[in-house]
Short mmCIF file of N, CA and C in Angstrom, two decimals:
data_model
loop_
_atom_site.label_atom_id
_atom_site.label_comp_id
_atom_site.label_asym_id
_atom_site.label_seq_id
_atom_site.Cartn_x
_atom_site.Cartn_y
_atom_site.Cartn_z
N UNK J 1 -58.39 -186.31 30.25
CA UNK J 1 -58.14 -185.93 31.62
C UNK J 1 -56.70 -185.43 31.71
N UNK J 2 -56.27 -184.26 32.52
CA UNK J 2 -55.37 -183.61 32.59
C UNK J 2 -54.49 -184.45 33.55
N UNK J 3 -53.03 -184.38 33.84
CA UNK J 3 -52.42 -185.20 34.21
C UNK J 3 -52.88 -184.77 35.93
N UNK J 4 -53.01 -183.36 36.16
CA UNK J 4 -53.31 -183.07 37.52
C UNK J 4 -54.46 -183.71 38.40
N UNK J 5 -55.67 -183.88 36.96
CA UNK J 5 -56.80 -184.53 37.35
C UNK J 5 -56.72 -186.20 37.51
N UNK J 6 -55.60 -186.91 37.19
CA UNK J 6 -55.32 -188.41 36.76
C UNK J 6 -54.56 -188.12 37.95
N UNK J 7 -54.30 -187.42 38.68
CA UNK J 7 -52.83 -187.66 39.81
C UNK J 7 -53.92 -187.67 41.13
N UNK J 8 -54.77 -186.60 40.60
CA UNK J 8 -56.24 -186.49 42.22
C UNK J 8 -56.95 -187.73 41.91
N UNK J 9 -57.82 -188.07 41.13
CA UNK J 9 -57.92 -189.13 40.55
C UNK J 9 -56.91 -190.45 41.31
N UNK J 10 -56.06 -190.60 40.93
CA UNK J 10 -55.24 -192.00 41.31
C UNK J 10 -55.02 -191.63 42.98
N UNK J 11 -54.90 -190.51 43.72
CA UNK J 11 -55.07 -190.57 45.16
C UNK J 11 -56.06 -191.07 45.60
N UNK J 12 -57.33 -190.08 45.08
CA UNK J 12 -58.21 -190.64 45.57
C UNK J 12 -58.78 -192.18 45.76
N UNK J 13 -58.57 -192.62 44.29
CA UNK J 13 -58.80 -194.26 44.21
C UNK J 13 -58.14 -195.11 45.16
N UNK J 14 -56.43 -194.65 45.16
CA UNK J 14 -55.93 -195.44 46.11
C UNK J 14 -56.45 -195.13 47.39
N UNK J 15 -57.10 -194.36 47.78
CA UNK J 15 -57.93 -194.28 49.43
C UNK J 15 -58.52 -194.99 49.09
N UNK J 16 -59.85 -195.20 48.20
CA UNK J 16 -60.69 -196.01 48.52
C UNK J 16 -60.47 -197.51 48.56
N UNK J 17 -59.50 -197.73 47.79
CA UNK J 17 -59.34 -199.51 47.70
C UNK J 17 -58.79 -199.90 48.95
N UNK J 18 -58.16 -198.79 49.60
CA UNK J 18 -56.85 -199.50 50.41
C UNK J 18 -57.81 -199.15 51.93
N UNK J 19 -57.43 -197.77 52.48
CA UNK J 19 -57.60 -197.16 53.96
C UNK J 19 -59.67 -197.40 53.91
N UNK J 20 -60.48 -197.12 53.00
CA UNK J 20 -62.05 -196.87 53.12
C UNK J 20 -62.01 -198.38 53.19
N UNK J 21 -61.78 -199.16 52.26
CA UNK J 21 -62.18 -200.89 52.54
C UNK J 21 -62.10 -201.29 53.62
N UNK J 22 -60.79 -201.16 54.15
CA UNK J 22 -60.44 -201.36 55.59
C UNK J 22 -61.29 -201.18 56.70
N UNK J 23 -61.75 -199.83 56.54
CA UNK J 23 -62.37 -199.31 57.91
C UNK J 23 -64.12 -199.28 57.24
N UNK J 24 -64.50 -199.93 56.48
CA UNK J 24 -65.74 -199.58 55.70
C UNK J 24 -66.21 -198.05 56.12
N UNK J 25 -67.21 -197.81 55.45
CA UNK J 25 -68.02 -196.99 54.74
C UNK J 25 -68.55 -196.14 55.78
N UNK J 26 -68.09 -195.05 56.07
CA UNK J 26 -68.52 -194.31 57.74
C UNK J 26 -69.00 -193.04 57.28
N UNK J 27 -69.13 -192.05 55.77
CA UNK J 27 -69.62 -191.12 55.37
C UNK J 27 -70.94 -190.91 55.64
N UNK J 28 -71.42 -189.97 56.61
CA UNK J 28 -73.27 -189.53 56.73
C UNK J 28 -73.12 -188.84 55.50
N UNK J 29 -72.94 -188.72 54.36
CA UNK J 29 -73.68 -188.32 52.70
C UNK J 29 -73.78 -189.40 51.64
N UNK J 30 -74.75 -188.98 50.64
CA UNK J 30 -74.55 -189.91 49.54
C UNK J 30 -74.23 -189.00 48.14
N UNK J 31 -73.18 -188.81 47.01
CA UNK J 31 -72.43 -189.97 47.66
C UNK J 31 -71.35 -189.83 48.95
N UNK J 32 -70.07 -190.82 48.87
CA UNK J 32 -68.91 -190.74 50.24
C UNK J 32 -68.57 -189.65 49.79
N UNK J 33 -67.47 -189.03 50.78
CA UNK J 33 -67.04 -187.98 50.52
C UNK J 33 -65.75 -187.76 49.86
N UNK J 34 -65.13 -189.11 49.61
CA UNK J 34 -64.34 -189.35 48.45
C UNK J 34 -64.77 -189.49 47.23
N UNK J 35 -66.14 -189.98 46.81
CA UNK J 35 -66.84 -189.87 45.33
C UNK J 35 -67.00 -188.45 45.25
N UNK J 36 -67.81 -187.89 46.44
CA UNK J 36 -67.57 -186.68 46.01
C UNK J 36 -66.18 -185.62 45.10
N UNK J 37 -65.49 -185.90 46.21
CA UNK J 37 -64.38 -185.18 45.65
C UNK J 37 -63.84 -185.58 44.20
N UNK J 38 -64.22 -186.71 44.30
CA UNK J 38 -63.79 -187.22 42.43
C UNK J 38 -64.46 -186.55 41.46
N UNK J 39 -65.27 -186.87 41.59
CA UNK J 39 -66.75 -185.83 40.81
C UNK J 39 -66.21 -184.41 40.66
N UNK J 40 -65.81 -183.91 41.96
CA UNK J 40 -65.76 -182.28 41.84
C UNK J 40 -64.45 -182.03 41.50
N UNK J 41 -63.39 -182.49 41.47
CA UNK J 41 -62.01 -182.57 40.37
C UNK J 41 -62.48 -182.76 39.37
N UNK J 42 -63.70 -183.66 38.48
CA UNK J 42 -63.58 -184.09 37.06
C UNK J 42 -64.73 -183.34 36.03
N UNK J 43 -65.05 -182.69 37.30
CA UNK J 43 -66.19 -181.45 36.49
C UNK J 43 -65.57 -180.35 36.67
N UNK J 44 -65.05 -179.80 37.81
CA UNK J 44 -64.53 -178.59 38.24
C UNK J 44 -62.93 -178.09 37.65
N UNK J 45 -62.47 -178.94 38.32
CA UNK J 45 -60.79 -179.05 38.15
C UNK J 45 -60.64 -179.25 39.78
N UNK J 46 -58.97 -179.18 39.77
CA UNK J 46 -58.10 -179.90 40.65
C UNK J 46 -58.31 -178.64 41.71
N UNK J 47 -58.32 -177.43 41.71
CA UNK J 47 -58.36 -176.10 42.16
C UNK J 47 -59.68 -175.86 43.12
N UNK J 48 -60.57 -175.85 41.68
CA UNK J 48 -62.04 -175.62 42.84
C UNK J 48 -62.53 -176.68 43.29
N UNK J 49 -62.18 -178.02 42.59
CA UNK J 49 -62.72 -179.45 42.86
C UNK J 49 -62.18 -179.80 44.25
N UNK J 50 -61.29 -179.54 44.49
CA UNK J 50 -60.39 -180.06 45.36
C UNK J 50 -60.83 -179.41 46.70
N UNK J 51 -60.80 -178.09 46.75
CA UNK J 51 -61.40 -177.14 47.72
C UNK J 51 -63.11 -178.16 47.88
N UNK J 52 -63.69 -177.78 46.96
CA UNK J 52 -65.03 -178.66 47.38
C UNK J 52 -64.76 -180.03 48.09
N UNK J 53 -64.06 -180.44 48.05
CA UNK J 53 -63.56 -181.85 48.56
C UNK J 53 -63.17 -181.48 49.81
N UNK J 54 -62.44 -180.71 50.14
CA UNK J 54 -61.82 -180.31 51.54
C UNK J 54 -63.06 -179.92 52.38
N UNK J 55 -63.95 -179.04 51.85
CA UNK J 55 -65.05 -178.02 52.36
C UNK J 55 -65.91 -179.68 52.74
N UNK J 56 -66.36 -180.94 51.92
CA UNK J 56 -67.20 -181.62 52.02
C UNK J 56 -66.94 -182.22 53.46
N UNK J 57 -65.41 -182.90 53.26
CA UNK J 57 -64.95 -183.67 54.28
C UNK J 57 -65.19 -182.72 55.41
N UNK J 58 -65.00 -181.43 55.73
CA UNK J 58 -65.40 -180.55 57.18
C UNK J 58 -66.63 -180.61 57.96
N UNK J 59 -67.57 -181.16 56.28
CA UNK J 59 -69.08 -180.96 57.16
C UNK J 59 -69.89 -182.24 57.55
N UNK J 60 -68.72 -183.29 57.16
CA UNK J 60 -69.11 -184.59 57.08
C UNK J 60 -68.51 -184.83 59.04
N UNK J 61 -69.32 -184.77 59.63
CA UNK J 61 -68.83 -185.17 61.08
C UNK J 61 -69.90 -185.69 61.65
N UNK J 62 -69.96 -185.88 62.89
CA UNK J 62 -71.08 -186.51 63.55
C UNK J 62 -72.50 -185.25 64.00
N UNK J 63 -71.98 -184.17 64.19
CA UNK J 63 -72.81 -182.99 64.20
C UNK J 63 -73.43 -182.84 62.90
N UNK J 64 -72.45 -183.03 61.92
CA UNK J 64 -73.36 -182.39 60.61
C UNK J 64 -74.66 -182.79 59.97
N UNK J 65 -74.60 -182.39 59.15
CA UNK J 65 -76.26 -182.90 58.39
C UNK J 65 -75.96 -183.96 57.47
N UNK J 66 -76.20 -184.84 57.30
CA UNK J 66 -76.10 -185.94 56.51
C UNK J 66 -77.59 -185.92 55.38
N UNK J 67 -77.19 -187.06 53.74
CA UNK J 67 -78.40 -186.99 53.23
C UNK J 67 -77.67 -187.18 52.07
N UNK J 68 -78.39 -186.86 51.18
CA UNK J 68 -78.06 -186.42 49.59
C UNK J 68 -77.43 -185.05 49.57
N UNK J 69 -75.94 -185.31 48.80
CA UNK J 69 -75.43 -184.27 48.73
C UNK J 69 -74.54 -184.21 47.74
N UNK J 70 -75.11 -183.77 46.14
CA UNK J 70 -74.56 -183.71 45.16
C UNK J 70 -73.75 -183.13 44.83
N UNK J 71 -72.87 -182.93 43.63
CA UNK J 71 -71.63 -182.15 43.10
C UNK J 71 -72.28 -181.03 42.88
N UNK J 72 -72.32 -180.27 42.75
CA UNK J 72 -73.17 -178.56 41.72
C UNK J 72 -72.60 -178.64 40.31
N UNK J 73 -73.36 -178.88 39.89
CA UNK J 73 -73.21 -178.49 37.92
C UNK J 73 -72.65 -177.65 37.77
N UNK J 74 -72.89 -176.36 38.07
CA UNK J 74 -71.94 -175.49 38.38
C UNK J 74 -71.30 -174.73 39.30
N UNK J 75 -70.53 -173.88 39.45
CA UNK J 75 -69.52 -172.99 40.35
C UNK J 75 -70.22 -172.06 40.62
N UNK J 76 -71.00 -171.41 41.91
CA UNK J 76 -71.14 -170.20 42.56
C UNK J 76 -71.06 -169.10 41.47
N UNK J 77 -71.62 -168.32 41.46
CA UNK J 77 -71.55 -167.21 40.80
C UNK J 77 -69.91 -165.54 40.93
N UNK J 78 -70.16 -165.59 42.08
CA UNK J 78 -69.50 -165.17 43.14
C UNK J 78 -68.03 -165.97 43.15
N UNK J 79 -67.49 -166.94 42.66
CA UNK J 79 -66.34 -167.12 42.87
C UNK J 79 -65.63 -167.06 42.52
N UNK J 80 -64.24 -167.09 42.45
CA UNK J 80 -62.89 -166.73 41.56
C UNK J 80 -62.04 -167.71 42.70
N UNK J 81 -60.75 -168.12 41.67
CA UNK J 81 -59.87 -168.82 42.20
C UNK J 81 -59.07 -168.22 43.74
N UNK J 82 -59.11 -166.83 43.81
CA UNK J 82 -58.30 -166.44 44.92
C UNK J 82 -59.14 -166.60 46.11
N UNK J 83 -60.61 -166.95 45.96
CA UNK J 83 -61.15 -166.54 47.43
C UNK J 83 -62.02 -168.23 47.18
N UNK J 84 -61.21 -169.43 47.61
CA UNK J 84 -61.71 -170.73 47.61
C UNK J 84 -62.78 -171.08 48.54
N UNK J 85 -62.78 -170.14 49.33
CA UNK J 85 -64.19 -170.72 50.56
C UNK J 85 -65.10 -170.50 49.81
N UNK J 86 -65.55 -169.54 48.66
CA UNK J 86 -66.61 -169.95 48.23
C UNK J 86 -67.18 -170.97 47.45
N UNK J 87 -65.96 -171.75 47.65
CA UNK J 87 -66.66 -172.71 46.30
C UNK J 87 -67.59 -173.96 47.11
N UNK J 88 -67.38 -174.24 48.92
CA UNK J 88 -67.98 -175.02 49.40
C UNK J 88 -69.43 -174.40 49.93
N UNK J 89 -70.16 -175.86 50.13
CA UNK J 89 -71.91 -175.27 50.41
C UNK J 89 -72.11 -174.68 51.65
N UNK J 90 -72.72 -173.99 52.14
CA UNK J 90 -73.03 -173.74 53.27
C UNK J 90 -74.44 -174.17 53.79
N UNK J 91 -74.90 -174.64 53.11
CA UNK J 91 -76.47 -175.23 53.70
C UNK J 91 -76.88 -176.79 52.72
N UNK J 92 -78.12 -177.42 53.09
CA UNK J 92 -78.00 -178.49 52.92
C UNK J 92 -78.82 -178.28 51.22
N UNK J 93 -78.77 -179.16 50.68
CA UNK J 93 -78.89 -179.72 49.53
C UNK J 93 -80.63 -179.96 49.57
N UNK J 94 -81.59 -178.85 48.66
CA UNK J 94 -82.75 -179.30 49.05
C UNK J 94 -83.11 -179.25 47.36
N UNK J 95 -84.72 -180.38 47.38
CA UNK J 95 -84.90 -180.62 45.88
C UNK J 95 -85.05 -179.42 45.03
N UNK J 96 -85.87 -177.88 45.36
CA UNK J 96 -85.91 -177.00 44.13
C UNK J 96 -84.58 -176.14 44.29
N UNK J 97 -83.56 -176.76 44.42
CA UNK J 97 -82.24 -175.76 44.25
C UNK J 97 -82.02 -175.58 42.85
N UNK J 98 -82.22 -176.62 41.77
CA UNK J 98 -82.16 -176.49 40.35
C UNK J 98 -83.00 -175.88 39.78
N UNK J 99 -83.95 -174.95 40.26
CA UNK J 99 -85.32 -174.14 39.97
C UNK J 99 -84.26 -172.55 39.07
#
């Protein structure tokens, strides 16, 4: 693990032990939207992972769609580092997406 990914990594953890314990578990996805973002730093990197993390937490509200909502194996086809909105989902997570 890259030191950038051990630094997102150790933020993130310290949210969850400290501020998520506190206020328990209020994420409509599975997983939270802090596992998420761990996941998508440690497959992705700190760059597009991180953006996916930002993009997750936006859609995680009381309007949104809640459910199963996995990391993507991979990155959009369509994306490159300069244009980061694409790296978040825009629709919900359904079973033949891996088709």
């Amino acid at each position: 693990m890259t030191w950038p990914r051990a630094a997102a990594h150790l933020v993130i953890r310290t949210y969850q032990v400290t501020l998520s314990a506190l206020i328990g578990r209020q994420c409509r996805y599975f997983p939270s939207c802090s596992e998420y973002a761990d996941e998508a730093i440690e497959r992705h990197g700190v760059w597009a992972g991180g953006w996916m993390g930002v993009f997750r937490i936006c859609r995680c509200h009381p309007w949104g769609s809640s459910g199963l909502d996995p990391v993507p194996e991979r990155l959009p086809a369509d994306t490159s580092w300069y244009r980061p909105w694409r790296y978040g989902r825009r629709r919900p997570f359904t079973c033949d997406e891996g088709r």
